[in-house]
Coordinates of C-alpha atoms and ligand atoms in Angstrom, one line a residue:
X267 CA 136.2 -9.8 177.9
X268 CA 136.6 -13.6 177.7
X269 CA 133.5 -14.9 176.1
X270 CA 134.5 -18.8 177.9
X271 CA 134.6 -17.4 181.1
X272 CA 133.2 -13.4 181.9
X273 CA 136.0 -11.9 182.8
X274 CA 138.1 -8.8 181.4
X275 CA 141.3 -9.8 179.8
X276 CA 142.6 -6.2 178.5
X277 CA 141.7 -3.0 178.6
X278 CA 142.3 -1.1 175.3
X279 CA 142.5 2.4 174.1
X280 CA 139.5 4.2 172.1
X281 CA 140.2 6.0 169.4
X282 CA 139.3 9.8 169.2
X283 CA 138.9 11.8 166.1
X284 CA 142.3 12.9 166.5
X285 CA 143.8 9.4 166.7
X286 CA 142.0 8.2 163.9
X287 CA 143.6 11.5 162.1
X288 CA 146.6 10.6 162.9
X289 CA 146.6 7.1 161.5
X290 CA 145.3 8.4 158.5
X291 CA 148.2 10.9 158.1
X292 CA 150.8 8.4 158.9
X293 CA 149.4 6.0 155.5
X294 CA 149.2 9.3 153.9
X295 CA 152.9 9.8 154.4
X296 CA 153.5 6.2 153.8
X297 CA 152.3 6.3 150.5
X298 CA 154.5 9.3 149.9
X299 CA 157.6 7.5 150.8
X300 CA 159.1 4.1 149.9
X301 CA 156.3 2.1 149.8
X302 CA 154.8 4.5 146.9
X303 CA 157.7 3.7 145.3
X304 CA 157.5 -0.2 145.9
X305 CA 157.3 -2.5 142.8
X306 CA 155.0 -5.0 142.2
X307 CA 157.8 -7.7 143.1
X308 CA 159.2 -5.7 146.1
X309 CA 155.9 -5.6 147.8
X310 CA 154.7 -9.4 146.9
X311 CA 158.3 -10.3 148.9
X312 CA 157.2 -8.1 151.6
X313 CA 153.6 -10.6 151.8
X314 CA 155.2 -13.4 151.9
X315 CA 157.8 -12.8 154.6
X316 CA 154.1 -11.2 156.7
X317 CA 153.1 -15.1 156.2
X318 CA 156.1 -16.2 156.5
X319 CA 156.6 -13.9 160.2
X320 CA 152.7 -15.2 161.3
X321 CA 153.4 -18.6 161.1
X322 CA 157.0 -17.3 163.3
X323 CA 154.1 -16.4 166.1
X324 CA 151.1 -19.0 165.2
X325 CA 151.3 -19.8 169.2
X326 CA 150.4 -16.2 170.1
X327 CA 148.2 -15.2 167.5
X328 CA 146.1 -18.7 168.2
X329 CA 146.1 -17.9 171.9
X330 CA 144.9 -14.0 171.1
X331 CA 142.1 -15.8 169.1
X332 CA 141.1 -17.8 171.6
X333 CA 140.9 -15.7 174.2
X334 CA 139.2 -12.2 172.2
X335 CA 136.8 -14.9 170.7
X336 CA 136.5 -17.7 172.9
X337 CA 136.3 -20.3 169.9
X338 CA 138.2 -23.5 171.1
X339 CA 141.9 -23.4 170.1
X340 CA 141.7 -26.8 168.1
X341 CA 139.6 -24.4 165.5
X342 CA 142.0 -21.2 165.9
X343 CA 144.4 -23.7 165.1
X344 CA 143.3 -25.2 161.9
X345 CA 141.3 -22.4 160.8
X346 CA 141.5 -18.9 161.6
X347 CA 145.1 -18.4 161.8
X348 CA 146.5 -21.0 158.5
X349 CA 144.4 -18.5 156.6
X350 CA 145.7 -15.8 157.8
X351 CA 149.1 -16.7 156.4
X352 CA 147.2 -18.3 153.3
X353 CA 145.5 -15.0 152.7
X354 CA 149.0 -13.0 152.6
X355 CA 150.6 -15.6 150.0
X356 CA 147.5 -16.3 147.7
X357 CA 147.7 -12.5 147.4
X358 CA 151.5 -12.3 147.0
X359 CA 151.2 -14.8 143.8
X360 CA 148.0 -13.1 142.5
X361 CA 149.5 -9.6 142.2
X362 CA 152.8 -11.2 140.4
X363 CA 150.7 -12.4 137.8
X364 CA 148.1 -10.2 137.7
X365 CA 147.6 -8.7 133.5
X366 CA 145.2 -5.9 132.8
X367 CA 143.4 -5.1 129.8
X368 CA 145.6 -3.7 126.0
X369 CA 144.4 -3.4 123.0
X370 CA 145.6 -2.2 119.2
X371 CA 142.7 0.3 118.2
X372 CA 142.3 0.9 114.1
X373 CA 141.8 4.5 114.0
X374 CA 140.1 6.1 110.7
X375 CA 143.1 7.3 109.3
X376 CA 144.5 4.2 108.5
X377 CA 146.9 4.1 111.2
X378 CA 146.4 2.7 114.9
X379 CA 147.1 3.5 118.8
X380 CA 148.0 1.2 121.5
X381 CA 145.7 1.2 124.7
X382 CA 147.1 -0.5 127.7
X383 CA 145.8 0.2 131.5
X384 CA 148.4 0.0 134.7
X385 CA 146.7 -1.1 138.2
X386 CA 147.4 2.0 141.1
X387 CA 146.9 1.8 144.3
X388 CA 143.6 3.4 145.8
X389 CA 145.5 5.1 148.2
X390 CA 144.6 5.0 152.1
X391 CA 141.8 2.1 152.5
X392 CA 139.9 2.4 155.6
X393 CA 139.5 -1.8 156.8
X394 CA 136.2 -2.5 159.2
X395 CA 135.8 -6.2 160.7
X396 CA 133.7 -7.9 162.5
X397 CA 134.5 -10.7 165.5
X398 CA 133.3 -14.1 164.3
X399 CA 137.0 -14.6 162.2
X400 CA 138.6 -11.4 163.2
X401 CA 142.1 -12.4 161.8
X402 CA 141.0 -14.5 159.0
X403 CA 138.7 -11.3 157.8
X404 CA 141.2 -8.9 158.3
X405 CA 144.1 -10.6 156.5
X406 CA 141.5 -11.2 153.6
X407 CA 141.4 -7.7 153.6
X408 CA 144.8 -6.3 154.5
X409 CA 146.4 -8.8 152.3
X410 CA 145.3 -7.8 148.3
X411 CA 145.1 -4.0 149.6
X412 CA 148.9 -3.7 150.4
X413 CA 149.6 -6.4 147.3
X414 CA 148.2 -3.3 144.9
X415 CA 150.0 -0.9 146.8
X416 CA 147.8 1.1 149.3
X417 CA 148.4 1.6 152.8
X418 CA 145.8 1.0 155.4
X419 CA 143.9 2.0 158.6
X420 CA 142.0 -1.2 160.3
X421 CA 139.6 -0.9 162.8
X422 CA 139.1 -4.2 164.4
X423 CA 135.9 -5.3 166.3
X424 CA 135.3 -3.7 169.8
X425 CA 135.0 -7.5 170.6
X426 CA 138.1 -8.6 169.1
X427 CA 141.2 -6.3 169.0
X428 CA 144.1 -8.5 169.8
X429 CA 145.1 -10.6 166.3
X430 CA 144.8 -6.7 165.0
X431 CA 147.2 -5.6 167.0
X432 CA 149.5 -8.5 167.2
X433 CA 149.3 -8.1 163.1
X434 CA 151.1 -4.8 163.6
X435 CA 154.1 -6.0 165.1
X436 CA 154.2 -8.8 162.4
X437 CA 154.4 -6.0 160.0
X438 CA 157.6 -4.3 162.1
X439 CA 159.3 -7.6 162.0
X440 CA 158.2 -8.5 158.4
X441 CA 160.0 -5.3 156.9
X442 CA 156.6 -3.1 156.2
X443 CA 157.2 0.7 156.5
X444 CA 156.1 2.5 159.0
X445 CA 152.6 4.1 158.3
X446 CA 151.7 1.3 156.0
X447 CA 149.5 -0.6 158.4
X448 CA 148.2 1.3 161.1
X449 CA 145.3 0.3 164.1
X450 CA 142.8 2.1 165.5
X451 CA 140.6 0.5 168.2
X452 CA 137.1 1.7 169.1
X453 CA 133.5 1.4 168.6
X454 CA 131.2 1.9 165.4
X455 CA 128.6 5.1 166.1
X456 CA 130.3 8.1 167.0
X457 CA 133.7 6.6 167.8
X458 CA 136.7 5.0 165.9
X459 CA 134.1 3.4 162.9
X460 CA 132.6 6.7 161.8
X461 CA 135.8 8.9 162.0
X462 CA 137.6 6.7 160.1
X463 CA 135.1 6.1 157.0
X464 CA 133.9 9.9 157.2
X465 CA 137.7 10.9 157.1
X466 CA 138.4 12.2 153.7
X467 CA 141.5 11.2 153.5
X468 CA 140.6 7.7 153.2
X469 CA 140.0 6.8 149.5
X470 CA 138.2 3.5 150.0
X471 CA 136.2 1.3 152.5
X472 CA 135.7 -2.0 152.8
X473 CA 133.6 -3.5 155.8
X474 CA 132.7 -6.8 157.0
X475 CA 129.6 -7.1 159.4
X476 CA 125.8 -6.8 159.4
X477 CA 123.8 -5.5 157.0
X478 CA 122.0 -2.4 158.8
X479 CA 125.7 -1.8 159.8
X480 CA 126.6 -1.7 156.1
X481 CA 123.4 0.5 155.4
X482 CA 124.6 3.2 157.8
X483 CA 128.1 3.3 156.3
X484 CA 127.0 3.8 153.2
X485 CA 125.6 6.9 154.3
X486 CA 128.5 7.9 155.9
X487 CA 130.3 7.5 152.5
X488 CA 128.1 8.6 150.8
X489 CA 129.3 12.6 150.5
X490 CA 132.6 12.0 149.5
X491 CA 131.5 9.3 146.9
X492 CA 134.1 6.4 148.2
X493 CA 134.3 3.3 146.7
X494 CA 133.1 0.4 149.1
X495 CA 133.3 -3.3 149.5
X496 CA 130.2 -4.6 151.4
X497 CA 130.6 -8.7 152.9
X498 CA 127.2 -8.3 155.1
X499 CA 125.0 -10.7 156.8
X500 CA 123.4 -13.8 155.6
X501 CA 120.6 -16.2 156.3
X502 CA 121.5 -19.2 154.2
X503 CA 119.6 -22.2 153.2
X504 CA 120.9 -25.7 152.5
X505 CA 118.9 -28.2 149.9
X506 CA 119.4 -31.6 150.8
X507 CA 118.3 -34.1 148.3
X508 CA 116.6 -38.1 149.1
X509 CA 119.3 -38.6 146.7
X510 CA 122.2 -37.7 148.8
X511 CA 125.7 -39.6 150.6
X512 CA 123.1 -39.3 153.6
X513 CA 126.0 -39.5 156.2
X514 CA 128.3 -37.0 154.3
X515 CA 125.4 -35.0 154.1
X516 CA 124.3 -34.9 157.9
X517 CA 128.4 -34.1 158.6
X518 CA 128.3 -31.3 156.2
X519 CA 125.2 -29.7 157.4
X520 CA 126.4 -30.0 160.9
X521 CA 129.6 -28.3 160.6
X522 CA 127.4 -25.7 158.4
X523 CA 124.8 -25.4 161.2
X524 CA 127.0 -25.1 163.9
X525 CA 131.0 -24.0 162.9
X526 CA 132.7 -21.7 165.4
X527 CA 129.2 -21.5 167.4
X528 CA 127.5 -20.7 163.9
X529 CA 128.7 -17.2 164.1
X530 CA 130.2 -17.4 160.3
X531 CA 128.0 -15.3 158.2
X532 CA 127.9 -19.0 155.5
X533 CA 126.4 -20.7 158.3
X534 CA 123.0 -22.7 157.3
X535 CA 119.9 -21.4 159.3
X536 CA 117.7 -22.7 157.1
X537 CA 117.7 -26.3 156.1
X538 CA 115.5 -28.0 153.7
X539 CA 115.5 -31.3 153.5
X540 CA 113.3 -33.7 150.6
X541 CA 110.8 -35.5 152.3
X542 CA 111.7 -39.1 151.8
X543 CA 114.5 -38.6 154.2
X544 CA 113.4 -36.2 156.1
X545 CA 112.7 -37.9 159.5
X546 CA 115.8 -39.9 159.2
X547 CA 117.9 -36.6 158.8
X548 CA 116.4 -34.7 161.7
X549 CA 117.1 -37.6 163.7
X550 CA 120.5 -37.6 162.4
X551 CA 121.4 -34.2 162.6
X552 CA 120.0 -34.1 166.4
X553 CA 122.3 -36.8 167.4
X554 CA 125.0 -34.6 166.0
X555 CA 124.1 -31.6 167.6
X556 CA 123.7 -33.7 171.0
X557 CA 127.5 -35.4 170.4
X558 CA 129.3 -31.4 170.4
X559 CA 131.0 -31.3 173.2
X560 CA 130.9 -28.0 174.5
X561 CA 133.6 -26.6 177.1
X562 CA 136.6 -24.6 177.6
X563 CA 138.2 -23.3 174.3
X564 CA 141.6 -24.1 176.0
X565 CA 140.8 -27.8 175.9
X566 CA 142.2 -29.3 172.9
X567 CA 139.0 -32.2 172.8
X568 CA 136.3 -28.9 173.3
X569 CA 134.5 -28.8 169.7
X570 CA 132.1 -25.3 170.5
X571 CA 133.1 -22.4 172.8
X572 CA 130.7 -19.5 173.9
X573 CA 128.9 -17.2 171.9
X574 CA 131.3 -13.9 171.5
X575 CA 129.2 -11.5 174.1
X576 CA 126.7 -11.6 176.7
X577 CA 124.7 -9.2 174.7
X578 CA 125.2 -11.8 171.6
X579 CA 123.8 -14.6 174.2
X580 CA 120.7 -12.4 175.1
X581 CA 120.3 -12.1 170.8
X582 CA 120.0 -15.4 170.3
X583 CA 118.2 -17.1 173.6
X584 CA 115.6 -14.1 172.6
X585 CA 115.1 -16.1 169.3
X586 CA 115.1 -19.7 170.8
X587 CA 112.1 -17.9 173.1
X588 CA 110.6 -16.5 170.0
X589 CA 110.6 -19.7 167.6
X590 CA 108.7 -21.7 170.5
X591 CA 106.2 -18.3 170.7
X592 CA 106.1 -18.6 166.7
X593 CA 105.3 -22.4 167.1
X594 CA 108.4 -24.7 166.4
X595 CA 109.0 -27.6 167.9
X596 CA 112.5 -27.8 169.6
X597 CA 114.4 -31.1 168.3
X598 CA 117.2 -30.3 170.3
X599 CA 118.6 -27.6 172.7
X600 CA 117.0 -23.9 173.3
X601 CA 118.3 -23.6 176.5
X602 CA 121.5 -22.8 178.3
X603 CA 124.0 -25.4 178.9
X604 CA 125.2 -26.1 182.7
X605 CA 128.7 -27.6 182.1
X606 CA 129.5 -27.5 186.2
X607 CA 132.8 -25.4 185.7
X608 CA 134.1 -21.8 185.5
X609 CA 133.1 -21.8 182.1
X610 CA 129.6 -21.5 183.2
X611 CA 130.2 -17.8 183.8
X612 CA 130.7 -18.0 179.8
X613 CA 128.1 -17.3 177.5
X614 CA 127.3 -20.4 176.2
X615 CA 124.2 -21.3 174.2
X616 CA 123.2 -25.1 173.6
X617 CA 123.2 -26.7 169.4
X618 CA 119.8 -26.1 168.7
X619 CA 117.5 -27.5 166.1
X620 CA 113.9 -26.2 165.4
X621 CA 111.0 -27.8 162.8
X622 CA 107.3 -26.7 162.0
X623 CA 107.7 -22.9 161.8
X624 CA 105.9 -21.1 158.4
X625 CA 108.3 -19.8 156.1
X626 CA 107.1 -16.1 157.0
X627 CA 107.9 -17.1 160.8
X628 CA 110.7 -14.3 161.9
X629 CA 113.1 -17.3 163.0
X630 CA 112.9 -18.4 159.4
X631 CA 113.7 -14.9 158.0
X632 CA 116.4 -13.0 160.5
X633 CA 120.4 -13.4 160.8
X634 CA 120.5 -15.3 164.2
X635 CA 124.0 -15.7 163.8
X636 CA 124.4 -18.3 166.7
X637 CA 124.0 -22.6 166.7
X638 CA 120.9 -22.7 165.4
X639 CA 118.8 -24.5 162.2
X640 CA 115.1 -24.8 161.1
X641 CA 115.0 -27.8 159.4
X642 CA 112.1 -28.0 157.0
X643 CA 110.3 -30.9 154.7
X644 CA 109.8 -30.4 150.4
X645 CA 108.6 -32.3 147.9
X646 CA 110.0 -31.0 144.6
X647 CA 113.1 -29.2 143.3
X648 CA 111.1 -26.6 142.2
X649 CA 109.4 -25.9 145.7
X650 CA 112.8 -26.3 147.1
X651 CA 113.8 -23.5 144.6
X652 CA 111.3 -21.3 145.7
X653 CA 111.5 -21.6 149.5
X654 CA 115.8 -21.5 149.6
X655 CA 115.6 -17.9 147.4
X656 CA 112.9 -16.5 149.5
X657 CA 115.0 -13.9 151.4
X658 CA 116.4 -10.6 151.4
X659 CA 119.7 -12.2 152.3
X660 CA 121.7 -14.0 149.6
X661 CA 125.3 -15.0 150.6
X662 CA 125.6 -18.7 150.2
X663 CA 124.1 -22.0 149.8
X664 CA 124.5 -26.0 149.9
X665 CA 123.6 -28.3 147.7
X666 CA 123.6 -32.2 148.9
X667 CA 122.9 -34.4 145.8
X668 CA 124.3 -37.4 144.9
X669 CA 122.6 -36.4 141.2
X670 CA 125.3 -33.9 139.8
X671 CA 123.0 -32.8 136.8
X672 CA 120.6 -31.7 139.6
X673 CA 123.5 -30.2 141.1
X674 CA 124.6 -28.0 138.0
X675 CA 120.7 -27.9 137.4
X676 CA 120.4 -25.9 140.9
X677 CA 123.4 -24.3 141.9
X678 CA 122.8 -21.3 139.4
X679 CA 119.5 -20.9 140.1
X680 CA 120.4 -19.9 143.7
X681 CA 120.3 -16.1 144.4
X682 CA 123.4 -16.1 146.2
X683 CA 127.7 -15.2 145.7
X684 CA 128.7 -18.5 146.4
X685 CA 127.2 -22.2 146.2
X686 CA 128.5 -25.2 147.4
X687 CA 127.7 -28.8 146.0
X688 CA 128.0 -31.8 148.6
X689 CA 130.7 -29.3 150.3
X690 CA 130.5 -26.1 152.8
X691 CA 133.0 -23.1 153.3
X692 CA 135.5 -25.1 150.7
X693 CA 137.4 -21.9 149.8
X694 CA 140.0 -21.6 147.5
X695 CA 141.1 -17.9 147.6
X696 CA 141.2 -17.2 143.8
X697 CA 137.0 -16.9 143.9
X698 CA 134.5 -14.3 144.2
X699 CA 133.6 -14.2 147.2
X700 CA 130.2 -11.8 148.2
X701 CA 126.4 -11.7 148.4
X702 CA 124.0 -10.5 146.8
X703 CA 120.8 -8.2 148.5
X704 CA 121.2 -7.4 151.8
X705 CA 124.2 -9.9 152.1
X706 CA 126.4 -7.4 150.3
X707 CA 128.0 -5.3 147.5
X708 CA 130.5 -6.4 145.3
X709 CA 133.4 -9.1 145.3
X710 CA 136.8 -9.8 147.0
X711 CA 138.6 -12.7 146.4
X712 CA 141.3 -13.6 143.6
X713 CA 141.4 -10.6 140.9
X714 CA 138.2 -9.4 142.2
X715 CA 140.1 -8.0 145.0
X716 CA 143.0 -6.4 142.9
X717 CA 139.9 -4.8 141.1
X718 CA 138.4 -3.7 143.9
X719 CA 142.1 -2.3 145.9
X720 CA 143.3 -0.9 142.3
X721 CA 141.9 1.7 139.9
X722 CA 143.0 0.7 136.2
X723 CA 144.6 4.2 134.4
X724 CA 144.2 3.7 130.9
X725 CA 147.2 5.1 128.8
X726 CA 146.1 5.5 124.8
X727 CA 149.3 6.0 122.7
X728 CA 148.6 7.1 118.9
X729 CA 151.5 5.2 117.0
Ligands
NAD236 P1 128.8 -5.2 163.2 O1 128.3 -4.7 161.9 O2 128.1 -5.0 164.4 O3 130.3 -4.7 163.4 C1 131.3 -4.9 162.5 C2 132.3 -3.7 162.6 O4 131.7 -2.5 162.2 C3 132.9 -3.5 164.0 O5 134.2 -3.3 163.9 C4 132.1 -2.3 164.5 O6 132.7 -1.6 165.5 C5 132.0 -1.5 163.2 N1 130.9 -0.6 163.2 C6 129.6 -0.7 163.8 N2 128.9 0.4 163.5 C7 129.7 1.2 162.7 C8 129.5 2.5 162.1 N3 128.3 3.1 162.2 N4 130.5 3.0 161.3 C9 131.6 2.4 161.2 N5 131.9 1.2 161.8 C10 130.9 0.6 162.5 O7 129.0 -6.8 162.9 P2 129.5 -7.9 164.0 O8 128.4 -8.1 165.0 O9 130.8 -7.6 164.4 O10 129.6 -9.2 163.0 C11 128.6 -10.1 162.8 C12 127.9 -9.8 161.5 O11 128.9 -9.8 160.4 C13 126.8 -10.8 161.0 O12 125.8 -10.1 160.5 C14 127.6 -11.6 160.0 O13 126.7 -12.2 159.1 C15 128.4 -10.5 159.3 N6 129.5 -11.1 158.6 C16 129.5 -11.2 157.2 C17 130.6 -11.8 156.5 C18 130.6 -11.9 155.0 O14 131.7 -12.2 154.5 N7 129.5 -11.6 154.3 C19 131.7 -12.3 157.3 C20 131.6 -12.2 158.6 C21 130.6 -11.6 159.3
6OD237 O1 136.6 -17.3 153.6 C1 136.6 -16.1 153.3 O2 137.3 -15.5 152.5 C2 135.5 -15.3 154.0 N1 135.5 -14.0 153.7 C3 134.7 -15.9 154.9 C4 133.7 -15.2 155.6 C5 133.1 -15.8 156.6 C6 132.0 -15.2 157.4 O3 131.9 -15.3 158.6

């Protein structure tokens, strides 16, 4: 379905148990065949001619974006589909260098032994995403798991199967065996999701997507005890301090209130702001939110495209209904845009901005996940503190301070993976990247990754 417009772009094939089988024999035999013989070198080569071969096609996989997502192309274009190619030649250079652990061990005799550990692939890793970034969060998994040698099954979101697919014939053109990266399309329940991570054939699972989501895989899992990489949900807070670049600040918090419709798990949904400044920012950050211009994704000027689903819009008009029954006050927004084109068929939500819920309100403590911010007033650091950590969630934060001892000061006192000072979604690939509580288990990024797509086999030599 295209989210811009309502109507039905593809049709595409569910998976059955016996598909999902079948992809999971063909990595099986993969890993059997040349690519279980690939060295380290060989395969980082192979990578780089997958970035090299998505960057051959960055037309089509921008317009697939677009069009599964709805997100406007000028977005696709300097986002979601640069990191794709990024993600395949940060991990092509982190595999070349990657060391692991040795060590000379005294033994009581007098003499020694020489332990060293070598990195082996996991085997078949089973690869679930979610639409928001559906190439970006695939490559950033698909990328560090073939780099240590594994061969993979991805299941793309029901919402968003075409960069997966496009991905495939990259592969075929980029030199990757057959087997090595194989699609299956479906839902989660009872259809491509759960065969796939109940398959015992598949060694590992890593999943992107929301929390209860994450909860019910686990259980899935569970029985065959295999290893998983959680990147769940979030509902993030941002501290802005009186001492802040106010305008860099209101810019920041803008993108990080309403980026790609604010359907990216770092988005801010909670926004604290120090009370000096805190009219002047709300005032700030409404003008902002008022100055998106909203329209077709295909229009190079169009700055927010349509939430990804009609089911998605009735989500999160059902919380702009419930933060006026909870008692905010709308700034901005709450309603449904009428744009007077086709796109009004789309399912478009307007920027909104709430103030004057309680902390305990539900719109203060649920993943929205669309264009949406409480903003709310403190008075000290500490309170500040104490309101931004009180959450099950704990993905990421921002920090606006023109004071960088307050920065370093706060930063680690945030229950989060990832805090940002006077910056949002800065990424450079070689950092942990995860949450902590409901937001998720473990980390991916840089050797985190290779960790998490490798098992380390330590070999102890007596000399
Ligand atoms: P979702 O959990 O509904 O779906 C994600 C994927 O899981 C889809 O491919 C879906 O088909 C599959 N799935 C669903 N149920 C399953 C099951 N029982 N077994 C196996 N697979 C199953 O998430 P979504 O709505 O696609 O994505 C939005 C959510 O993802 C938000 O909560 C957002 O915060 C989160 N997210 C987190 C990160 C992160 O890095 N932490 C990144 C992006 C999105
Ligand atoms: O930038 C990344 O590596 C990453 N995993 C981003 C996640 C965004 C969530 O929507």
């Amino acid at each position: 379905m295209n989210p811009a417009d309502g109507t039905v772009i593809a049709h595409v094939t569910e998976a059955d148990a016996n598909l999902v089988d079948a992809a999971v024999q063909a990595a099986c035999k993969a890993l059997r065949g040349e690519w279980g013989r690939s060295t380290v070198r060989e395969r980082a080569a192979r990578l780089r001619k997958i970035a090299d071969a998505i960057e051959g096609r960055f037309d089509c996989f921008v317009a697939a974006e677009v069009a599964d997502t709805g997100k406007p192309i000028a977005l696709a274009t300097r986002l979601d589909v640069p990191r794709a190619a990024a993600n395949f030649r940060a991990f092509a250079d982190l595999i070349s260098t990657a060391g692991l652990d040795s060590y000379q061990t005294e033994t009581a005799d007098g003499k020694s032994a020489l332990n060293y550990a070598v990195r082996k692939p996991l085997g078949v890793v089973g690869i679930i995403t979610p639409w928001n970034l559906p190439l970006l969060l695939l490559t950033w998994k698909v990328a560090p798991a073939l780099a240590c040698g594994n061969a993979v099954v991805v299941k793309p979101s029901e919402e968003t199967p075409a960069t997966a697919t496009l991905l495939a014939e990259v592969m075929q053109s980029a030199g990757i065996p057959d087997g090595v990266y194989n699609v299956v399309h479906g839902f989660g329940p009872s259809s491509a999701g759960e065969f796939l991570t109940r398959h015992p054939d598949v060694n590992a699972v890593t999943f992107t997507g929301e929390s209860q989501t994450g909860a019910a895989i686990m259980k899935t899992v569970a029985s065959s005890v295999k290893p998983i990489s959680f990147e769940l949900g979030g509902k993030n807070a941002a501290l802005v301090f009186a001492d802040c670049d106010f305008d860099e600040a209101v810019s920041g918090i803008a993108d990080a209130v309403f980026l790609n419709t604010g359907q990216v798990c770092l988005c801010a949904e909670r926004v604290y702001v120090e009370r000096p400044i805190f009219g002047r920012f709300v005032e700030a950050l409404k003008l902002k939110a008022e100055a998106i211009r909203i329209g077709s994704p295909l229009e190079q000027g169009t700055e927010m495209g349509p939430l990804i689903s009609k089911k998605h819009r009735e989500k999160v008009l059902s919380y702009y209904r419930l933060a006026r029954e909870e008692g905010a006050q709308v700034v901005t927004g709450g309603a449904v845009p009428l744009l007077g084109s086709s796109v009004d068929n789309g399912f478009y939500v307007q920027p909104t901005i709430y103030t004057g819920l309680s902390e305990s309100a539900r719109c203060v403590k649920e993943e929205i996940f669309g264009p949406v911010s409480h903003v709310a007033p403190f008075d000290t650091e500490d309170e500040a503190i104490l309101m931004a950590n009180d959450t099950k969630y704990g993905l990421a934060t921002s920090i606006w301070t023109s004071n960088l001892k307050r920065g370093h000061r706060v930063a680690p006192q945030m229950n989060v993976g990832i805090t940002w000072v006077n910056c949002w979604f800065l990424r450079d690939l070689r950092t942990p990247f995860g949450g902590v509580g409901l937001s998720g288990i473990g980390r991916e990024g840089g050797v985190h990754s290779l960790n998490f797509y490798s098992e380390p086999n330590n070999i102890c030599i007596r000399l």
